Short mmCIF file of C-alpha atoms in Angstrom, two decimals:
data_model
loop_
_atom_site.label_atom_id
_atom_site.label_comp_id
_atom_site.label_asym_id
_atom_site.label_seq_id
_atom_site.Cartn_x
_atom_site.Cartn_y
_atom_site.Cartn_z
CA UNK A 494 0.00 0.00 0.00
CA UNK A 495 1.33 3.44 -0.92
CA UNK A 496 1.46 6.06 1.78
CA UNK A 497 2.14 9.73 1.43
CA UNK A 498 3.72 12.21 3.78
CA UNK A 499 2.55 15.48 5.32
CA UNK A 500 3.38 18.76 3.54
CA UNK A 501 2.51 22.32 4.48
CA UNK A 502 0.82 24.66 2.00
CA UNK A 503 1.13 28.42 2.59
CA UNK A 504 -0.95 31.02 0.77
CA UNK A 505 -0.67 34.82 0.76
CA UNK A 506 -4.11 36.17 1.65
CA UNK A 507 -5.31 39.76 1.15
CA UNK A 508 -6.44 41.05 4.55
CA UNK A 509 -8.69 43.66 2.94
CA UNK A 510 -6.63 46.42 4.56
CA UNK A 511 -4.43 48.95 2.74
CA UNK A 512 -1.19 50.65 3.71
CA UNK A 513 -0.49 54.38 3.36
CA UNK A 514 0.30 53.92 -0.35
CA UNK A 515 -3.05 52.11 -0.91
CA UNK A 516 -1.26 48.78 -1.42
CA UNK A 517 -2.88 45.61 -0.08
CA UNK A 518 -1.62 44.22 3.22
CA UNK A 519 -0.98 40.49 2.96
CA UNK A 520 -1.09 37.79 5.61
CA UNK A 521 0.05 34.17 5.41
CA UNK A 522 -2.31 31.26 5.91
CA UNK A 523 -0.97 27.70 6.23
CA UNK A 524 -2.49 24.23 6.17
CA UNK A 525 -0.89 20.83 6.65
CA UNK A 526 -2.01 18.25 4.09
CA UNK A 527 -1.49 14.59 5.01
CA UNK A 528 -0.88 11.65 2.66
CA UNK A 529 0.81 13.57 -0.19
CA UNK A 530 2.98 11.52 -2.54
CA UNK A 531 6.27 13.29 -3.32
CA UNK A 532 8.27 12.40 -6.41
CA UNK A 533 11.56 14.00 -7.47
CA UNK A 534 11.33 15.66 -10.84
CA UNK A 535 13.86 17.18 -13.20
CA UNK A 536 16.93 18.73 -11.67
CA UNK A 537 19.44 20.86 -13.53
CA UNK A 538 22.39 23.13 -13.09
CA UNK A 539 21.74 26.76 -13.85
CA UNK A 540 23.05 27.65 -17.29
CA UNK A 541 23.47 31.40 -16.97
CA UNK A 542 26.95 32.81 -16.32
CA UNK A 543 25.82 34.86 -13.31
CA UNK A 544 24.95 31.71 -11.33
CA UNK A 545 27.75 29.19 -11.93
CA UNK A 546 26.85 27.31 -8.72
CA UNK A 547 23.07 27.57 -9.21
CA UNK A 548 20.70 24.63 -9.41
CA UNK A 549 17.01 24.22 -10.17
CA UNK A 550 15.05 21.60 -8.30
CA UNK A 551 11.63 20.27 -9.21
CA UNK A 552 9.20 17.99 -7.42
CA UNK A 553 5.82 16.58 -8.33
CA UNK A 554 3.33 16.08 -5.52
CA UNK A 555 0.11 14.09 -5.72
CA UNK A 556 -2.49 15.51 -3.32
CA UNK A 557 -5.17 13.18 -1.94
CA UNK A 558 -8.85 13.31 -2.89
CA UNK A 559 -9.66 13.72 0.81
CA UNK A 560 -8.08 17.21 0.79
CA UNK A 561 -10.70 19.94 0.28
CA UNK A 562 -9.39 21.54 -2.93
CA UNK A 563 -8.34 25.17 -2.87
CA UNK A 564 -6.47 27.02 -5.60
CA UNK A 565 -2.71 26.69 -5.26
CA UNK A 566 -1.82 29.60 -7.57
CA UNK A 567 1.09 31.49 -6.00
CA UNK A 568 1.25 29.12 -3.02
CA UNK A 569 4.37 27.77 -1.34
CA UNK A 570 4.63 24.10 -0.36
CA UNK A 571 7.03 22.97 2.36
CA UNK A 572 8.32 19.43 1.78
CA UNK A 573 10.73 17.87 4.28
CA UNK A 574 11.61 21.29 5.65
CA UNK A 575 12.29 22.98 2.28
CA UNK A 576 10.08 25.53 0.54
CA UNK A 577 9.04 25.15 -3.10
CA UNK A 578 6.87 27.36 -5.32
CA UNK A 579 3.80 25.96 -7.05
CA UNK A 580 4.00 26.13 -10.85
CA UNK A 581 0.78 27.40 -12.41
CA UNK A 582 -2.66 26.71 -10.94
CA UNK A 583 -3.22 22.92 -10.92
CA UNK A 584 -6.75 21.55 -10.83
CA UNK A 585 -7.98 18.13 -9.67
CA UNK A 586 -8.72 15.31 -12.11
CA UNK A 587 -12.47 14.77 -12.30
CA UNK A 588 -14.94 12.84 -14.38
CA UNK A 589 -15.76 9.80 -12.30
CA UNK A 590 -12.49 7.94 -12.85
CA UNK A 591 -11.17 7.21 -9.36
CA UNK A 592 -8.48 4.51 -9.52
CA UNK A 593 -6.38 5.90 -6.64
CA UNK A 594 -6.62 8.06 -3.53
CA UNK A 595 -4.79 10.94 -5.28
CA UNK A 596 -6.34 13.23 -7.89
CA UNK A 597 -4.26 16.42 -8.00
CA UNK A 598 -0.73 16.59 -9.43
CA UNK A 599 1.18 19.68 -8.35
CA UNK A 600 4.52 20.65 -9.87
CA UNK A 601 6.91 22.51 -7.57
CA UNK A 602 10.18 24.31 -8.25
CA UNK A 603 13.01 25.97 -6.39
CA UNK A 604 16.20 27.63 -7.57
CA UNK A 605 19.26 28.03 -5.41
CA UNK A 606 22.67 29.53 -5.82
#
């Protein structure tokens, strides 16, 4: 039986308040999601000359059907203590086909160096 691991999803949420320059004031909201499958994705060295020691890391996470879906656009996902940015705005697979407990594939990336 496959088992996932817990990850933490963090969103930036508009508080509805504005600063002196009329810019929105943001707050962070986090949620731990259990039973997420984490798979390493493509990894590469940075190719630009300004980052000779740079690397790009990618992961693919499969979120469980039991998680109450919420848009992940712009969210940050913490996996094993490291933060990754969500790529795009993934949506769950639907249509009645339910072969597994997971229905939402989320691609994550991080660049370092």
